[in-house]
Every structure is written in structure tokens, then in C-alpha cells.
Amino acid sequence: MILSTLEFQHPALPGGVLRYVKDGIDLQAGIESGEVVTFIAGQFEFQLPDKNTTGQEALSVAAPNTDLTLTRAIEAAKRYEPITTVTCVYREYDTDDLSGPRNKAIRLTTSSAKITTMAVSITSSWKDLTNRRFCRRIYTTTTHPGLKYL
């Protein structure tokens, strides 16, 4: 049987990370670093990104808003300064081998979240390469003092 897991990483989250498994019981499994971690049991629905070349693909996650854990985490992340994006990691585990994920983990950046009284909907996608600036390095007088004299 294949178990799907989600991990949300952000400094404002309790312990910096929230981990969930789509199952009725908690899961202890290994991650890429070799560390064994606990995924909390939860019921959520998700739609994996398509594998095509049509543009920006997204992972959509919908979870019930029963214990308000995700709601509090999202609100804490929105208030966090400096502004840091929430990273979402999707992994699949085979119940026969929990020492590590069965495939490479999918790392996405959370782009939006919608909270209602009944559910939390989160959309994550790969980094937006289309709107990225050309020169990633910013030259300032602090990092390059010679610019003062130009």
C-alpha cells in the first residue's frame, strides 16, 4: 500500500515543520536526511501537478479545518517577518519499506491558502521562473564598495 505524506516548512510553524500522512494512524518513516520523523494522521485530498509543458503546474491540497492546526499555522506564517515562503514537500512511502520515500520528494512553494470554517485549501507550485529577474545578484555599495566611485 502507498502512503502519501505532506510536509510544510516555515520558521513560524511549531518546530519549523508540520508533517501529515493520509491515513488513520500516525506514521514513523525516514526522510532524505536519514532521520526518522513522525507524520500525523490526517484526512486530506490533493491533486498532484501535471507533468506537461503548458506552464505553471500546482499541487492543490484540501484538509478539514477540525482542530485549527493548519489555520493557526497559516496565520502565523502570514504574520512572519521577514517574509518567508512556506515550502511544501510531498512524499510517497511504501508500507513494506518505511526507511525512505519510494520516489524523489516533490518540493513546492506555497502560493496561496484559503481558509473557511469547514476546510483549508492550499495551492503550491514550483518556483515561478517566468517572473524571475534576469540578474539574480544585486550589486550594492555594501557588497561592492567600488560602486561608490562610479
Coordinates of C-alpha atoms in Angstrom, one line a residue:
M1 CA 0.0 0.0 0.0
I2 CA 1.2 3.5 -0.8
L3 CA 1.0 6.2 1.8
S4 CA 1.0 9.9 0.8
T5 CA 2.6 12.5 3.1
L6 CA 2.8 16.3 3.2
E7 CA 5.3 18.4 5.0
F8 CA 5.1 22.1 5.5
Q9 CA 8.3 24.0 6.4
H10 CA 8.4 27.6 7.7
P11 CA 10.1 29.2 10.7
A12 CA 6.7 30.3 12.2
L13 CA 5.4 26.8 12.4
P14 CA 5.7 24.8 15.7
G15 CA 9.2 23.3 15.5
G16 CA 9.5 24.8 12.0
V17 CA 7.7 21.9 10.3
L18 CA 4.2 20.2 10.1
R19 CA 4.0 16.7 8.8
Y20 CA 0.8 14.8 7.8
V21 CA 0.1 11.4 6.4
K22 CA -3.1 10.5 4.6
D23 CA -4.0 7.6 6.9
G24 CA -5.9 6.8 10.1
I25 CA -2.8 6.3 12.2
D26 CA 0.5 8.2 12.7
L27 CA 3.5 7.2 10.6
Q28 CA 7.1 7.0 11.6
A29 CA 9.3 7.0 8.5
G30 CA 12.7 8.1 7.2
I31 CA 13.3 11.2 5.1
E32 CA 16.1 12.1 2.7
S33 CA 18.5 13.1 5.5
G34 CA 18.2 9.6 7.1
E35 CA 16.3 11.0 10.1
V36 CA 13.2 9.1 11.2
V37 CA 10.3 11.5 11.7
T38 CA 6.6 11.3 12.7
F39 CA 3.8 12.2 10.3
I40 CA 0.5 13.0 12.0
A41 CA -2.5 11.1 10.7
G42 CA -5.0 13.2 8.8
Q43 CA -7.5 13.1 6.1
F44 CA -6.8 15.4 3.2
E45 CA -7.3 15.4 -0.5
F46 CA -4.7 16.5 -3.0
Q47 CA -4.2 16.9 -6.7
L48 CA -0.6 16.4 -7.9
P49 CA 0.9 18.7 -10.5
D50 CA 0.5 17.6 -14.1
K51 CA 3.7 16.6 -15.9
N52 CA 3.5 18.6 -19.1
T53 CA 4.8 21.8 -20.6
T54 CA 1.8 24.0 -20.5
G55 CA 3.1 26.4 -17.9
Q56 CA 2.7 26.7 -14.1
E57 CA 1.6 23.4 -12.5
A58 CA 0.3 23.4 -9.0
L59 CA -0.3 21.0 -6.1
S60 CA -3.8 21.5 -4.5
V61 CA -4.4 20.3 -1.0
A62 CA -7.7 20.4 0.8
A63 CA -7.9 19.4 4.5
P64 CA -10.7 19.6 7.1
N65 CA -10.5 22.5 9.5
T66 CA -11.4 20.5 12.5
D67 CA -8.6 21.1 15.0
L68 CA -7.5 24.5 13.6
T69 CA -3.8 23.4 13.4
L70 CA -3.4 24.4 9.8
T71 CA -5.4 27.6 10.2
R72 CA -3.1 28.7 13.1
A73 CA 0.0 27.8 11.1
I74 CA -1.1 29.7 8.0
E75 CA -2.0 32.8 10.0
A76 CA 1.4 32.6 11.9
A77 CA 3.2 32.3 8.5
K78 CA 1.4 35.3 7.1
R79 CA 2.5 37.5 10.1
Y80 CA 6.1 36.3 10.0
E81 CA 8.7 38.9 9.3
P82 CA 10.9 38.8 7.2
I83 CA 8.5 37.4 4.7
T84 CA 9.5 33.8 4.0
T85 CA 7.7 31.4 1.7
V86 CA 6.2 28.2 3.0
T87 CA 7.7 25.1 1.5
C88 CA 5.5 22.1 0.8
V89 CA 7.1 18.7 0.4
Y90 CA 5.1 15.7 -1.0
R91 CA 6.5 12.2 -0.4
E92 CA 5.1 8.7 -1.0
Y93 CA 6.0 5.7 1.1
D94 CA 5.6 2.0 0.5
T95 CA 4.2 0.3 3.6
D96 CA 6.8 -2.5 3.1
D97 CA 9.8 -0.1 3.4
L98 CA 9.4 3.0 5.6
S99 CA 13.2 3.7 5.7
G100 CA 12.8 6.3 3.0
P101 CA 10.4 7.7 0.3
R102 CA 9.8 5.4 -2.6
N103 CA 10.3 8.3 -5.1
K104 CA 12.1 11.6 -5.0
A105 CA 10.3 14.1 -2.9
I106 CA 8.4 16.9 -4.7
R107 CA 9.4 20.3 -3.2
L108 CA 7.0 23.2 -4.0
T109 CA 6.4 26.7 -2.8
T110 CA 3.0 27.6 -1.3
S111 CA 1.5 30.4 -3.3
S112 CA -2.0 30.7 -1.8
A113 CA -4.2 29.5 1.0
K114 CA -7.9 29.8 1.5
I115 CA -9.4 29.2 5.0
T116 CA -13.1 28.5 5.6
T117 CA -15.0 27.2 8.6
M118 CA -15.1 23.7 7.1
A119 CA -11.8 23.3 5.2
V120 CA -8.3 24.7 4.4
S121 CA -7.3 24.8 0.8
I122 CA -3.6 25.3 -0.1
T123 CA -2.1 25.7 -3.5
S124 CA 1.7 25.1 -4.0
S125 CA 3.7 25.3 -7.2
W126 CA 7.2 25.2 -8.5
K127 CA 9.1 28.4 -8.3
D128 CA 7.9 30.9 -10.9
L129 CA 10.7 31.1 -13.4
T130 CA 8.8 33.3 -15.8
N131 CA 8.7 36.4 -13.5
R132 CA 12.2 36.0 -12.1
R133 CA 14.6 38.9 -12.6
F134 CA 17.4 38.3 -15.1
C135 CA 20.4 39.3 -12.9
R136 CA 19.8 37.4 -9.6
R137 CA 22.7 39.1 -7.9
I138 CA 22.0 42.6 -6.7
Y139 CA 25.1 44.8 -6.7
T140 CA 25.1 47.3 -3.8
T141 CA 27.8 49.6 -2.3
T142 CA 27.8 47.3 0.8
T143 CA 28.8 44.2 -1.1
H144 CA 30.8 46.0 -3.8
P145 CA 32.3 49.2 -2.3
G146 CA 33.9 50.3 -5.6
L147 CA 30.4 51.3 -6.9
K148 CA 30.6 54.5 -4.8
Y149 CA 33.1 56.0 -7.2
L150 CA 31.3 55.3 -10.5

